[in-house]
mmCIF file of C-alpha atoms in Angstrom:
data_model
loop_
_atom_site.group_PDB
_atom_site.id
_atom_site.type_symbol
_atom_site.label_atom_id
_atom_site.label_comp_id
_atom_site.label_asym_id
_atom_site.label_seq_id
_atom_site.Cartn_x
_atom_site.Cartn_y
_atom_site.Cartn_z
ATOM 1 C CA MET A 6 -36.506 -44.540 25.207
ATOM 2 C CA SER A 7 -36.972 -41.147 26.861
ATOM 3 C CA GLY A 8 -33.192 -40.759 27.246
ATOM 4 C CA LEU A 9 -32.326 -41.234 23.571
ATOM 5 C CA THR A 10 -31.064 -38.218 21.652
ATOM 6 C CA ALA A 11 -29.479 -37.592 18.265
ATOM 7 C CA PRO A 12 -25.725 -38.380 18.249
ATOM 8 C CA LYS A 13 -23.352 -35.547 19.084
ATOM 9 C CA GLY A 14 -22.772 -33.267 16.121
ATOM 10 C CA THR A 15 -25.966 -34.290 14.314
ATOM 11 C CA PHE A 16 -29.386 -32.690 14.196
ATOM 12 C CA ASP A 17 -32.997 -33.214 13.195
ATOM 13 C CA VAL A 18 -34.743 -31.027 10.622
ATOM 14 C CA LEU A 19 -38.314 -30.500 11.817
ATOM 15 C CA PRO A 20 -41.314 -28.381 10.755
ATOM 16 C CA PRO A 21 -41.585 -25.471 10.287
ATOM 17 C CA GLU A 22 -37.810 -25.072 9.793
ATOM 18 C CA SER A 23 -37.883 -28.034 7.411
ATOM 19 C CA GLU A 24 -39.891 -25.936 4.947
ATOM 20 C CA ARG A 25 -37.001 -23.498 4.737
ATOM 21 C CA PHE A 26 -34.519 -26.365 4.456
ATOM 22 C CA LEU A 27 -36.481 -27.824 1.529
ATOM 23 C CA ALA A 28 -36.791 -24.410 -0.124
ATOM 24 C CA VAL A 29 -33.016 -23.896 0.031
ATOM 25 C CA ARG A 30 -32.370 -27.372 -1.359
ATOM 26 C CA GLU A 31 -34.851 -26.942 -4.202
ATOM 27 C CA THR A 32 -33.569 -23.487 -5.138
ATOM 28 C CA LEU A 33 -29.946 -24.646 -5.211
ATOM 29 C CA THR A 34 -30.794 -27.579 -7.494
ATOM 30 C CA ALA A 35 -33.157 -25.742 -9.861
ATOM 31 C CA PRO A 36 -30.344 -24.230 -12.013
ATOM 32 C CA LEU A 37 -28.835 -27.707 -12.430
ATOM 33 C CA ARG A 38 -32.065 -29.180 -13.747
ATOM 34 C CA ARG A 39 -32.478 -26.259 -16.141
ATOM 35 C CA ALA A 40 -28.948 -26.837 -17.453
ATOM 36 C CA GLY A 41 -29.592 -30.488 -18.315
ATOM 37 C CA TYR A 42 -27.842 -32.165 -15.387
ATOM 38 C CA GLY A 43 -29.280 -35.587 -14.540
ATOM 39 C CA TYR A 44 -30.111 -36.712 -11.007
ATOM 40 C CA VAL A 45 -28.274 -39.703 -9.520
ATOM 41 C CA GLU A 46 -28.096 -41.420 -6.146
ATOM 42 C CA THR A 47 -25.124 -43.294 -4.767
ATOM 43 C CA PRO A 48 -24.748 -45.268 -1.500
ATOM 44 C CA VAL A 49 -24.238 -43.425 1.751
ATOM 45 C CA PHE A 50 -21.248 -45.717 2.358
ATOM 46 C CA GLU A 51 -18.543 -46.859 -0.045
ATOM 47 C CA HIS A 52 -15.459 -49.058 0.036
ATOM 48 C CA THR A 53 -12.907 -47.075 2.043
ATOM 49 C CA GLU A 54 -10.445 -46.916 -0.857
ATOM 50 C CA VAL A 55 -12.916 -44.797 -2.855
ATOM 51 C CA PHE A 56 -12.127 -41.969 -0.446
ATOM 52 C CA SER A 57 -8.532 -42.796 0.515
ATOM 53 C CA ARG A 58 -7.537 -42.924 -3.164
ATOM 54 C CA GLY A 59 -9.949 -40.249 -4.359
ATOM 55 C CA VAL A 60 -10.035 -37.605 -1.645
ATOM 56 C CA GLY A 61 -6.329 -37.969 -0.816
ATOM 57 C CA GLU A 62 -4.352 -39.560 2.001
ATOM 58 C CA SER A 63 -2.817 -36.225 3.045
ATOM 59 C CA THR A 64 -6.168 -34.620 3.837
ATOM 60 C CA ASP A 65 -7.665 -34.196 7.283
ATOM 61 C CA VAL A 66 -10.805 -35.804 5.876
ATOM 62 C CA VAL A 67 -9.017 -39.123 5.308
ATOM 63 C CA THR A 68 -6.554 -39.034 8.194
ATOM 64 C CA LYS A 69 -8.843 -37.767 10.942
ATOM 65 C CA GLU A 70 -12.485 -37.342 9.988
ATOM 66 C CA MET A 71 -13.855 -40.453 8.256
ATOM 67 C CA TYR A 72 -16.328 -42.831 9.869
ATOM 68 C CA THR A 73 -14.735 -46.148 8.840
ATOM 69 C CA PHE A 74 -15.782 -49.638 9.924
ATOM 70 C CA ASP A 75 -15.467 -53.280 8.914
ATOM 71 C CA ASP A 76 -18.664 -55.046 7.895
ATOM 72 C CA ARG A 77 -19.469 -58.660 8.775
ATOM 73 C CA GLY A 78 -17.554 -59.825 5.727
ATOM 74 C CA GLY A 79 -14.409 -58.040 6.884
ATOM 75 C CA ARG A 80 -14.658 -55.353 4.203
ATOM 76 C CA SER A 81 -13.580 -51.834 5.140
ATOM 77 C CA LEU A 82 -16.425 -49.400 4.484
ATOM 78 C CA THR A 83 -16.713 -45.661 5.102
ATOM 79 C CA LEU A 84 -19.666 -43.315 5.474
ATOM 80 C CA ARG A 85 -19.179 -40.808 2.692
ATOM 81 C CA PRO A 86 -17.382 -37.651 3.893
ATOM 82 C CA GLU A 87 -18.168 -35.958 0.560
ATOM 83 C CA LEU A 88 -20.128 -36.891 -2.577
ATOM 84 C CA THR A 89 -17.788 -36.384 -5.550
ATOM 85 C CA ALA A 90 -15.673 -39.524 -5.134
ATOM 86 C CA GLY A 91 -18.776 -41.740 -4.977
ATOM 87 C CA LEU A 92 -20.208 -40.123 -8.101
ATOM 88 C CA MET A 93 -16.929 -40.701 -9.925
ATOM 89 C CA ARG A 94 -16.929 -44.346 -8.807
ATOM 90 C CA ALA A 95 -20.420 -44.715 -10.309
ATOM 91 C CA PHE A 96 -19.279 -42.945 -13.489
ATOM 92 C CA ILE A 97 -16.457 -45.484 -13.869
ATOM 93 C CA GLU A 98 -18.403 -48.587 -12.809
ATOM 94 C CA HIS A 99 -21.268 -47.952 -15.236
ATOM 95 C CA ARG A 100 -18.956 -46.838 -18.054
ATOM 96 C CA LEU A 101 -20.726 -43.546 -18.524
ATOM 97 C CA HIS A 102 -17.630 -42.239 -20.282
ATOM 98 C CA THR A 103 -18.502 -44.380 -23.335
ATOM 99 C CA GLY A 104 -21.571 -42.250 -24.080
ATOM 100 C CA ALA A 105 -22.038 -38.604 -24.994
ATOM 101 C CA LEU A 106 -19.705 -36.214 -23.179
ATOM 102 C CA PRO A 107 -19.733 -34.300 -20.966
ATOM 103 C CA VAL A 108 -21.734 -36.424 -18.547
ATOM 104 C CA LYS A 109 -23.635 -33.958 -16.356
ATOM 105 C CA LEU A 110 -24.782 -35.250 -12.969
ATOM 106 C CA TRP A 111 -26.184 -33.861 -9.738
ATOM 107 C CA THR A 112 -27.221 -35.300 -6.415
ATOM 108 C CA VAL A 113 -28.173 -34.211 -2.921
ATOM 109 C CA GLY A 114 -27.646 -36.120 0.297
ATOM 110 C CA SER A 115 -26.019 -36.499 3.676
ATOM 111 C CA ALA A 116 -22.285 -36.688 4.323
ATOM 112 C CA PHE A 117 -20.451 -37.467 7.542
ATOM 113 C CA ARG A 118 -17.207 -36.245 9.081
ATOM 114 C CA TYR A 119 -15.881 -36.761 12.583
ATOM 115 C CA GLU A 120 -14.844 -33.277 13.667
ATOM 116 C CA ARG A 121 -15.404 -30.952 16.588
ATOM 117 C CA PRO A 122 -19.004 -29.689 16.381
ATOM 118 C CA GLN A 123 -19.319 -25.913 16.312
ATOM 119 C CA ALA A 124 -21.711 -23.278 15.047
ATOM 120 C CA GLY A 125 -22.610 -24.091 11.459
ATOM 121 C CA ARG A 126 -20.320 -27.130 11.337
ATOM 122 C CA TYR A 127 -21.651 -30.591 12.122
ATOM 123 C CA ARG A 128 -20.676 -34.248 11.877
ATOM 124 C CA HIS A 129 -23.714 -34.892 9.707
ATOM 125 C CA PHE A 130 -24.548 -32.405 6.966
ATOM 126 C CA THR A 131 -26.368 -32.181 3.638
ATOM 127 C CA GLN A 132 -24.779 -31.206 0.341
ATOM 128 C CA VAL A 133 -25.977 -30.410 -3.164
ATOM 129 C CA ASP A 134 -23.311 -31.839 -5.453
ATOM 130 C CA MET A 135 -22.894 -31.489 -9.216
ATOM 131 C CA GLU A 136 -20.316 -32.828 -11.673
ATOM 132 C CA ALA A 137 -19.560 -32.322 -15.389
ATOM 133 C CA LEU A 138 -17.350 -35.217 -16.497
ATOM 134 C CA GLY A 139 -15.340 -36.097 -19.575
ATOM 135 C CA VAL A 140 -14.572 -32.720 -21.200
ATOM 136 C CA ASP A 141 -11.803 -30.224 -20.452
ATOM 137 C CA ASP A 142 -13.195 -26.897 -21.639
ATOM 138 C CA PRO A 143 -12.865 -23.483 -19.929
ATOM 139 C CA ALA A 144 -16.431 -22.687 -20.997
ATOM 140 C CA LEU A 145 -17.625 -25.720 -19.023
ATOM 141 C CA ASP A 146 -15.694 -24.508 -15.972
ATOM 142 C CA ALA A 147 -17.468 -21.177 -16.261
ATOM 143 C CA GLU A 148 -20.858 -22.876 -16.621
ATOM 144 C CA VAL A 149 -20.290 -24.839 -13.423
ATOM 145 C CA VAL A 150 -19.260 -21.768 -11.422
ATOM 146 C CA ALA A 151 -22.149 -19.706 -12.825
ATOM 147 C CA LEU A 152 -24.705 -22.370 -11.879
ATOM 148 C CA GLY A 153 -23.553 -22.157 -8.283
ATOM 149 C CA VAL A 154 -23.915 -18.384 -8.373
ATOM 150 C CA GLN A 155 -27.416 -18.733 -9.861
ATOM 151 C CA GLY A 156 -28.468 -20.969 -6.979
ATOM 152 C CA PHE A 157 -27.425 -18.405 -4.381
ATOM 153 C CA ARG A 158 -28.983 -15.533 -6.308
ATOM 154 C CA GLY A 159 -32.204 -17.532 -6.598
ATOM 155 C CA LEU A 160 -32.434 -17.492 -2.813
ATOM 156 C CA GLY A 161 -31.966 -13.729 -2.787
ATOM 157 C CA LEU A 162 -28.481 -13.889 -1.255
ATOM 158 C CA THR A 163 -26.322 -10.840 -1.934
ATOM 159 C CA ASP A 164 -23.620 -10.922 0.755
ATOM 160 C CA PHE A 165 -21.686 -13.863 -0.688
ATOM 161 C CA GLU A 166 -18.389 -13.839 -2.546
ATOM 162 C CA LEU A 167 -16.805 -16.070 -5.175
ATOM 163 C CA LEU A 168 -13.112 -16.787 -4.548
ATOM 164 C CA LEU A 169 -11.262 -18.030 -7.627
ATOM 165 C CA THR A 170 -7.808 -19.315 -8.531
ATOM 166 C CA SER A 171 -5.968 -21.946 -10.565
ATOM 167 C CA LEU A 172 -3.983 -24.795 -9.011
ATOM 168 C CA GLY A 173 -2.183 -25.695 -12.230
ATOM 169 C CA ASP A 174 -1.803 -29.233 -13.570
ATOM 170 C CA SER A 175 0.828 -31.877 -14.286
ATOM 171 C CA THR A 176 2.635 -29.528 -16.681
ATOM 172 C CA CYS A 177 3.525 -27.027 -13.960
ATOM 173 C CA ARG A 178 2.695 -28.455 -10.531
ATOM 174 C CA PRO A 179 5.924 -30.544 -10.209
ATOM 175 C CA GLN A 180 8.183 -27.506 -10.657
ATOM 176 C CA TYR A 181 6.062 -25.419 -8.308
ATOM 177 C CA ARG A 182 6.031 -28.263 -5.791
ATOM 178 C CA GLU A 183 9.845 -28.247 -5.697
ATOM 179 C CA GLN A 184 9.890 -24.532 -4.926
ATOM 180 C CA LEU A 185 7.222 -24.844 -2.259
ATOM 181 C CA VAL A 186 8.926 -27.803 -0.586
ATOM 182 C CA ALA A 187 12.221 -25.889 -0.504
ATOM 183 C CA TYR A 188 10.416 -22.965 1.140
ATOM 184 C CA LEU A 189 8.623 -25.166 3.687
ATOM 185 C CA ASP A 190 11.849 -26.950 4.633
ATOM 186 C CA LYS A 191 13.113 -23.672 6.120
ATOM 187 C CA LEU A 192 10.083 -23.170 8.370
ATOM 188 C CA ASP A 193 9.505 -24.151 11.979
ATOM 189 C CA LEU A 194 6.840 -26.833 11.470
ATOM 190 C CA ASP A 195 5.762 -29.711 13.692
ATOM 191 C CA GLU A 196 6.264 -33.308 12.602
ATOM 192 C CA GLU A 197 2.601 -33.820 11.666
ATOM 193 C CA THR A 198 2.683 -30.816 9.334
ATOM 194 C CA ARG A 199 5.957 -31.968 7.779
ATOM 195 C CA ARG A 200 4.469 -35.402 7.178
ATOM 196 C CA ARG A 201 1.518 -33.777 5.435
ATOM 197 C CA ALA A 202 3.860 -31.584 3.384
ATOM 198 C CA ALA A 203 5.754 -34.644 2.216
ATOM 199 C CA ILE A 204 2.554 -36.055 0.698
ATOM 200 C CA ASN A 205 1.040 -32.837 -0.626
ATOM 201 C CA PRO A 206 2.818 -29.563 0.274
ATOM 202 C CA LEU A 207 -0.133 -27.509 -1.002
ATOM 203 C CA ARG A 208 -2.074 -28.718 2.040
ATOM 204 C CA VAL A 209 0.209 -26.701 4.319
ATOM 205 C CA LEU A 210 -1.071 -23.514 2.694
ATOM 206 C CA ASP A 211 -4.546 -24.538 3.890
ATOM 207 C CA ASP A 212 -3.419 -24.803 7.521
ATOM 208 C CA LYS A 213 -5.559 -22.388 9.560
ATOM 209 C CA ARG A 214 -3.313 -22.208 12.625
ATOM 210 C CA PRO A 215 -1.946 -18.659 13.155
ATOM 211 C CA GLU A 216 1.547 -19.930 13.975
ATOM 212 C CA VAL A 217 1.699 -21.655 10.585
ATOM 213 C CA GLN A 218 0.049 -18.870 8.578
ATOM 214 C CA ALA A 219 2.492 -16.341 10.060
ATOM 215 C CA GLN A 220 5.352 -18.193 8.336
ATOM 216 C CA LEU A 221 3.708 -18.360 4.901
ATOM 217 C CA ASP A 222 3.719 -14.684 3.891
ATOM 218 C CA GLU A 223 6.528 -15.192 1.374
ATOM 219 C CA ALA A 224 5.502 -18.666 0.218
ATOM 220 C CA PRO A 225 5.506 -19.110 -3.588
ATOM 221 C CA LEU A 226 2.028 -19.178 -5.148
ATOM 222 C CA MET A 227 0.825 -21.623 -7.771
ATOM 223 C CA VAL A 228 -0.898 -18.915 -9.788
ATOM 224 C CA ASP A 229 2.513 -17.282 -10.365
ATOM 225 C CA HIS A 230 3.950 -20.511 -11.796
ATOM 226 C CA LEU A 231 1.289 -21.611 -14.271
ATOM 227 C CA SER A 232 2.385 -23.082 -17.581
ATOM 228 C CA ASP A 233 1.346 -21.355 -20.790
ATOM 229 C CA SER A 234 -1.482 -23.863 -21.316
ATOM 230 C CA THR A 235 -2.895 -23.609 -17.798
ATOM 231 C CA ARG A 236 -2.544 -19.828 -17.881
ATOM 232 C CA ALA A 237 -4.520 -19.733 -21.140
ATOM 233 C CA HIS A 238 -7.141 -22.040 -19.602
ATOM 234 C CA TYR A 239 -7.530 -19.793 -16.561
ATOM 235 C CA ASP A 240 -7.705 -16.649 -18.698
ATOM 236 C CA ALA A 241 -10.463 -18.229 -20.799
ATOM 237 C CA VAL A 242 -12.440 -19.233 -17.694
ATOM 238 C CA ARG A 243 -12.328 -15.673 -16.409
ATOM 239 C CA GLN A 244 -13.389 -14.269 -19.774
ATOM 240 C CA HIS A 245 -16.394 -16.617 -19.905
ATOM 241 C CA LEU A 246 -17.350 -15.661 -16.347
ATOM 242 C CA THR A 247 -17.210 -12.010 -17.319
ATOM 243 C CA ASP A 248 -19.447 -12.737 -20.298
ATOM 244 C CA LEU A 249 -21.902 -14.482 -17.933
ATOM 245 C CA GLY A 250 -21.993 -11.494 -15.595
ATOM 246 C CA VAL A 251 -20.230 -13.319 -12.752
ATOM 247 C CA THR A 252 -17.839 -11.357 -10.552
ATOM 248 C CA TRP A 253 -15.117 -12.910 -8.401
ATOM 249 C CA THR A 254 -12.195 -12.198 -6.119
ATOM 250 C CA GLU A 255 -8.757 -13.530 -7.011
ATOM 251 C CA ALA A 256 -7.648 -15.861 -4.199
ATOM 252 C CA PRO A 257 -4.099 -17.065 -4.984
ATOM 253 C CA ARG A 258 -3.769 -18.764 -1.579
ATOM 254 C CA LEU A 259 -6.993 -20.718 -1.949
ATOM 255 C CA VAL A 260 -6.408 -24.443 -1.414
ATOM 256 C CA ARG A 261 -9.448 -26.673 -1.178
ATOM 257 C CA GLY A 262 -9.378 -29.345 1.534
ATOM 258 C CA LEU A 263 -9.282 -32.290 -0.907
ATOM 259 C CA ASP A 264 -6.249 -33.452 -2.882
ATOM 260 C CA TYR A 265 -7.857 -34.058 -6.270
ATOM 261 C CA TYR A 266 -8.249 -30.426 -7.444
ATOM 262 C CA THR A 267 -6.342 -29.060 -10.473
ATOM 263 C CA LYS A 268 -6.654 -25.940 -12.625
ATOM 264 C CA THR A 269 -9.852 -23.948 -11.884
ATOM 265 C CA THR A 270 -10.548 -23.957 -8.137
ATOM 266 C CA PHE A 271 -13.157 -21.866 -6.327
ATOM 267 C CA GLU A 272 -14.999 -21.325 -3.094
ATOM 268 C CA PHE A 273 -18.189 -19.520 -2.117
ATOM 269 C CA VAL A 274 -18.028 -17.630 1.183
ATOM 270 C CA HIS A 275 -20.638 -15.592 3.009
ATOM 271 C CA ASN A 276 -19.687 -12.514 4.972
ATOM 272 C CA GLY A 277 -22.371 -13.053 7.616
ATOM 273 C CA LEU A 278 -21.092 -16.377 8.961
ATOM 274 C CA GLY A 279 -17.935 -15.358 10.810
ATOM 275 C CA ALA A 280 -14.828 -17.553 10.729
ATOM 276 C CA GLN A 281 -16.687 -20.542 9.244
ATOM 277 C CA SER A 282 -17.674 -18.560 6.173
ATOM 278 C CA ALA A 283 -17.550 -21.201 3.416
ATOM 279 C CA ILE A 284 -20.931 -22.245 2.030
ATOM 280 C CA GLY A 285 -19.652 -24.262 -0.919
ATOM 281 C CA GLY A 286 -16.895 -24.735 -3.420
ATOM 282 C CA GLY A 287 -15.246 -26.974 -5.935
ATOM 283 C CA GLY A 288 -13.049 -27.054 -8.996
ATOM 284 C CA ARG A 289 -11.537 -29.160 -11.736
ATOM 285 C CA TYR A 290 -10.108 -32.592 -10.907
ATOM 286 C CA ASP A 291 -8.554 -34.003 -14.036
ATOM 287 C CA GLY A 292 -6.796 -36.891 -12.272
ATOM 288 C CA LEU A 293 -9.600 -38.222 -10.070
ATOM 289 C CA SER A 294 -10.995 -40.789 -12.503
ATOM 290 C CA ALA A 295 -7.570 -42.281 -13.153
ATOM 291 C CA ALA A 296 -6.820 -42.334 -9.404
ATOM 292 C CA LEU A 297 -9.910 -44.507 -8.917
ATOM 293 C CA GLY A 298 -8.885 -46.914 -11.672
ATOM 294 C CA GLY A 299 -11.016 -45.397 -14.411
ATOM 295 C CA PRO A 300 -10.230 -43.733 -17.721
ATOM 296 C CA ASP A 301 -7.995 -40.690 -17.732
ATOM 297 C CA VAL A 302 -10.775 -38.151 -18.264
ATOM 298 C CA SER A 303 -11.309 -34.725 -16.790
ATOM 299 C CA GLY A 304 -14.050 -33.445 -14.548
ATOM 300 C CA ILE A 305 -15.254 -30.369 -12.721
ATOM 301 C CA GLY A 306 -17.930 -29.810 -10.115
ATOM 302 C CA TYR A 307 -18.878 -28.310 -6.793
ATOM 303 C CA ALA A 308 -20.625 -29.079 -3.526
ATOM 304 C CA VAL A 309 -22.792 -26.608 -1.621
ATOM 305 C CA GLY A 310 -23.817 -27.113 1.983
ATOM 306 C CA VAL A 311 -27.592 -26.907 2.368
ATOM 307 C CA ASP A 312 -27.300 -26.398 6.125
ATOM 308 C CA ARG A 313 -24.688 -23.670 5.761
ATOM 309 C CA THR A 314 -26.590 -21.925 2.973
ATOM 310 C CA LEU A 315 -29.653 -21.871 5.228
ATOM 311 C CA LEU A 316 -27.520 -20.104 7.856
ATOM 312 C CA ALA A 317 -26.555 -17.536 5.193
ATOM 313 C CA VAL A 318 -30.218 -17.046 4.318
ATOM 314 C CA GLN A 319 -30.991 -16.452 7.985
ATOM 315 C CA ALA A 320 -28.025 -14.088 8.345
ATOM 316 C CA GLU A 321 -29.494 -11.901 5.589
ATOM 317 C CA GLY A 322 -32.976 -12.093 7.087
ATOM 318 C CA LEU A 323 -34.488 -13.618 3.957
ATOM 319 C CA ASP A 324 -37.965 -15.132 4.122
ATOM 320 C CA VAL A 325 -37.762 -18.363 2.141
ATOM 321 C CA GLY A 326 -39.832 -21.520 2.464
ATOM 322 C CA THR A 327 -42.415 -20.090 4.810
ATOM 323 C CA ALA A 328 -44.855 -22.884 5.544
ATOM 324 C CA SER A 329 -48.010 -22.210 3.557
ATOM 325 C CA GLY A 330 -50.139 -24.840 5.259
ATOM 326 C CA VAL A 331 -53.109 -26.373 3.462
ATOM 327 C CA GLN A 332 -55.596 -24.590 1.249
ATOM 328 C CA ALA A 333 -58.764 -26.224 2.571
ATOM 329 C CA PHE A 334 -59.636 -27.779 5.930
ATOM 330 C CA VAL A 335 -62.788 -29.818 6.638
ATOM 331 C CA VAL A 336 -64.306 -29.941 10.141
ATOM 332 C CA PRO A 337 -66.775 -32.841 10.587
ATOM 333 C CA LEU A 338 -69.034 -33.137 13.629
ATOM 334 C CA GLY A 339 -70.330 -36.679 14.028
ATOM 335 C CA ALA A 340 -69.696 -40.061 12.384
ATOM 336 C CA GLU A 341 -71.735 -39.424 9.233
ATOM 337 C CA ALA A 342 -70.053 -36.069 8.725
ATOM 338 C CA LYS A 343 -66.662 -37.740 9.218
ATOM 339 C CA ARG A 344 -67.307 -40.080 6.288
ATOM 340 C CA LEU A 345 -68.273 -37.114 4.105
ATOM 341 C CA ALA A 346 -65.165 -35.194 5.247
ATOM 342 C CA VAL A 347 -62.836 -38.078 4.377
ATOM 343 C CA ARG A 348 -64.359 -38.392 0.889
ATOM 344 C CA LEU A 349 -64.252 -34.639 0.289
ATOM 345 C CA VAL A 350 -60.607 -34.315 1.399
ATOM 346 C CA GLY A 351 -59.655 -37.285 -0.781
ATOM 347 C CA ARG A 352 -61.288 -35.776 -3.887
ATOM 348 C CA LEU A 353 -59.703 -32.389 -3.255
ATOM 349 C CA ARG A 354 -56.237 -33.915 -2.932
ATOM 350 C CA GLN A 355 -56.691 -35.919 -6.127
ATOM 351 C CA ALA A 356 -57.636 -32.674 -7.887
ATOM 352 C CA GLY A 357 -54.400 -31.022 -6.712
ATOM 353 C CA VAL A 358 -55.847 -29.051 -3.804
ATOM 354 C CA SER A 359 -53.905 -29.178 -0.547
ATOM 355 C CA ALA A 360 -56.513 -30.313 1.994
ATOM 356 C CA ASP A 361 -56.753 -31.823 5.470
ATOM 357 C CA THR A 362 -59.303 -32.704 8.117
ATOM 358 C CA VAL A 363 -59.388 -33.216 11.869
ATOM 359 C CA TYR A 364 -58.727 -36.599 13.472
ATOM 360 C CA GLY A 365 -59.345 -37.966 16.928
ATOM 361 C CA GLY A 366 -62.976 -36.985 17.555
ATOM 362 C CA ARG A 367 -62.395 -33.419 18.724
ATOM 363 C CA GLY A 368 -65.259 -31.091 19.493
ATOM 364 C CA LEU A 369 -66.052 -27.987 17.485
ATOM 365 C CA LYS A 370 -63.727 -25.736 19.504
ATOM 366 C CA GLY A 371 -60.726 -28.039 19.209
ATOM 367 C CA ALA A 372 -61.444 -28.753 15.540
ATOM 368 C CA MET A 373 -61.586 -25.045 14.694
ATOM 369 C CA LYS A 374 -58.269 -24.513 16.477
ATOM 370 C CA ALA A 375 -56.780 -27.226 14.266
ATOM 371 C CA ALA A 376 -58.260 -25.542 11.210
ATOM 372 C CA ASP A 377 -56.782 -22.207 12.226
ATOM 373 C CA ARG A 378 -53.338 -23.730 12.835
ATOM 374 C CA SER A 379 -53.446 -25.387 9.410
ATOM 375 C CA GLY A 380 -53.274 -22.013 7.692
ATOM 376 C CA ALA A 381 -56.145 -22.952 5.360
ATOM 377 C CA SER A 382 -57.771 -20.113 3.471
ATOM 378 C CA HIS A 383 -61.118 -21.970 3.412
ATOM 379 C CA VAL A 384 -62.763 -24.178 6.024
ATOM 380 C CA VAL A 385 -65.790 -26.442 5.581
ATOM 381 C CA VAL A 386 -67.806 -27.179 8.729
ATOM 382 C CA ILE A 387 -70.250 -30.081 8.516
ATOM 383 C CA GLY A 388 -72.486 -30.530 11.553
ATOM 384 C CA GLU A 389 -75.486 -32.794 12.194
ATOM 385 C CA ARG A 390 -77.958 -29.966 11.555
ATOM 386 C CA ASP A 391 -76.106 -29.122 8.306
ATOM 387 C CA LEU A 392 -76.383 -32.726 7.142
ATOM 388 C CA ALA A 393 -80.082 -32.774 7.925
ATOM 389 C CA GLU A 394 -80.424 -29.789 5.622
ATOM 390 C CA GLY A 395 -78.078 -31.314 3.016
ATOM 391 C CA VAL A 396 -75.461 -28.531 3.249
ATOM 392 C CA GLY A 397 -72.007 -27.722 4.565
ATOM 393 C CA GLN A 398 -70.796 -24.341 5.801
ATOM 394 C CA LEU A 399 -67.971 -22.924 3.636
ATOM 395 C CA LYS A 400 -66.046 -20.186 5.432
ATOM 396 C CA ASP A 401 -63.463 -17.876 3.860
ATOM 397 C CA MET A 402 -60.939 -17.442 6.680
ATOM 398 C CA ARG A 403 -59.529 -14.275 5.113
ATOM 399 C CA THR A 404 -62.815 -12.340 5.092
ATOM 400 C CA GLY A 405 -64.876 -14.247 7.646
ATOM 401 C CA GLU A 406 -67.671 -14.720 5.085
ATOM 402 C CA GLN A 407 -69.606 -17.986 5.535
ATOM 403 C CA THR A 408 -71.940 -19.612 2.996
ATOM 404 C CA ALA A 409 -74.206 -22.668 3.146
ATOM 405 C CA VAL A 410 -73.333 -24.913 0.163
ATOM 406 C CA PRO A 411 -75.288 -28.026 -0.909
ATOM 407 C CA VAL A 412 -73.311 -31.186 -0.118
ATOM 408 C CA GLY A 413 -73.238 -32.226 -3.760
ATOM 409 C CA GLU A 414 -71.623 -28.941 -4.728
ATOM 410 C CA LEU A 415 -69.027 -28.725 -1.953
ATOM 411 C CA PHE A 416 -66.168 -30.222 -3.973
ATOM 412 C CA GLU A 417 -66.526 -27.828 -6.912
ATOM 413 C CA ARG A 418 -67.171 -24.786 -4.702
ATOM 414 C CA VAL A 419 -64.157 -25.465 -2.480
ATOM 415 C CA ARG A 420 -61.894 -26.113 -5.450
ATOM 416 C CA ALA A 421 -63.065 -22.964 -7.215
ATOM 417 C CA SER A 422 -62.689 -20.894 -4.047
ATOM 418 C CA VAL A 423 -59.106 -21.898 -3.235
ATOM 419 C CA GLU A 424 -57.983 -21.609 -6.865
ATOM 420 C CA GLY A 425 -59.679 -18.270 -7.381
#
């Protein structure tokens, strides 16, 4: 057992860092709860076609990065590489589209992609994901984007940027696609890139290799070929964002790594993270439901990386989720005192006071070290002599003041002290 370690590209979240991880996760999800989004959970694995049909067969996620396996029944299953497709599958399966629209959902959980581990990029990661399904409204697009901004601002982040563009829709994408394909046909591209371009030429614009990017300076841009309706939609989104006090940077070359995006598309980047600067992103995906066999309804959402946002928090030197420890710690000396300590800690916890005691029969010195490490503001020491006198010693760790308190009054005195 001593040789076992976490798989390559994965990690454990342990105290005290886990307190910061939880604080980031809770702060990112708080705006969603305030906006009426409902929490859901979906399986960590899905039928492979949920992702091959939903995410897109031209994407690196599907072609290179998915953890896919056959179960004992011969069914092809895949660990989720992202959360949106699974949420849409649940939306379709449970016929949520037959109720009030939009359906507003959020979730948080692990996702898995087989890629080369590097700083801030892992094979196992945690995302906060939100979706607003069933209504195509620029004001809803703006709400979604603004909620992401609120999450980052809630953490105190200031060095992040919102990149924004429109990827058009079925009214203008086909004509733009023809122009882009004609442009790409003239370039010096390898066979793998040409194969990808044949499925979805927009994906070539997302290619990070310098030798490819160097040939794309004159490539036509989707934002310059929007139809009147998609142009009006994008203009309305930007007006609503302005009204909400959200600033952005126009990013006409922005192409998200998944095939299902249409119209409003965005990404959050942080300037303190180097080349791997993305901390979240999303957009509208009006064809995803239909691609998965559901009703032809629209949707918009985003995913934010909890792990990557924590790196952004650290890059800005922000103090979030500092472990506060317990409020009260009870040190018993002897078997009779131990019984009293267990009862006292139990009552305090039931009353909403964070409390703990020492285990393992330590002496006074070791027990007081444990009390000090706990971070408790108040410590109760109960020794044999104290019991004989019917008292416990209540010590305020902030001032050093110590008071003998009758055993029958310890609960109320400790509760009053920590809450005062």
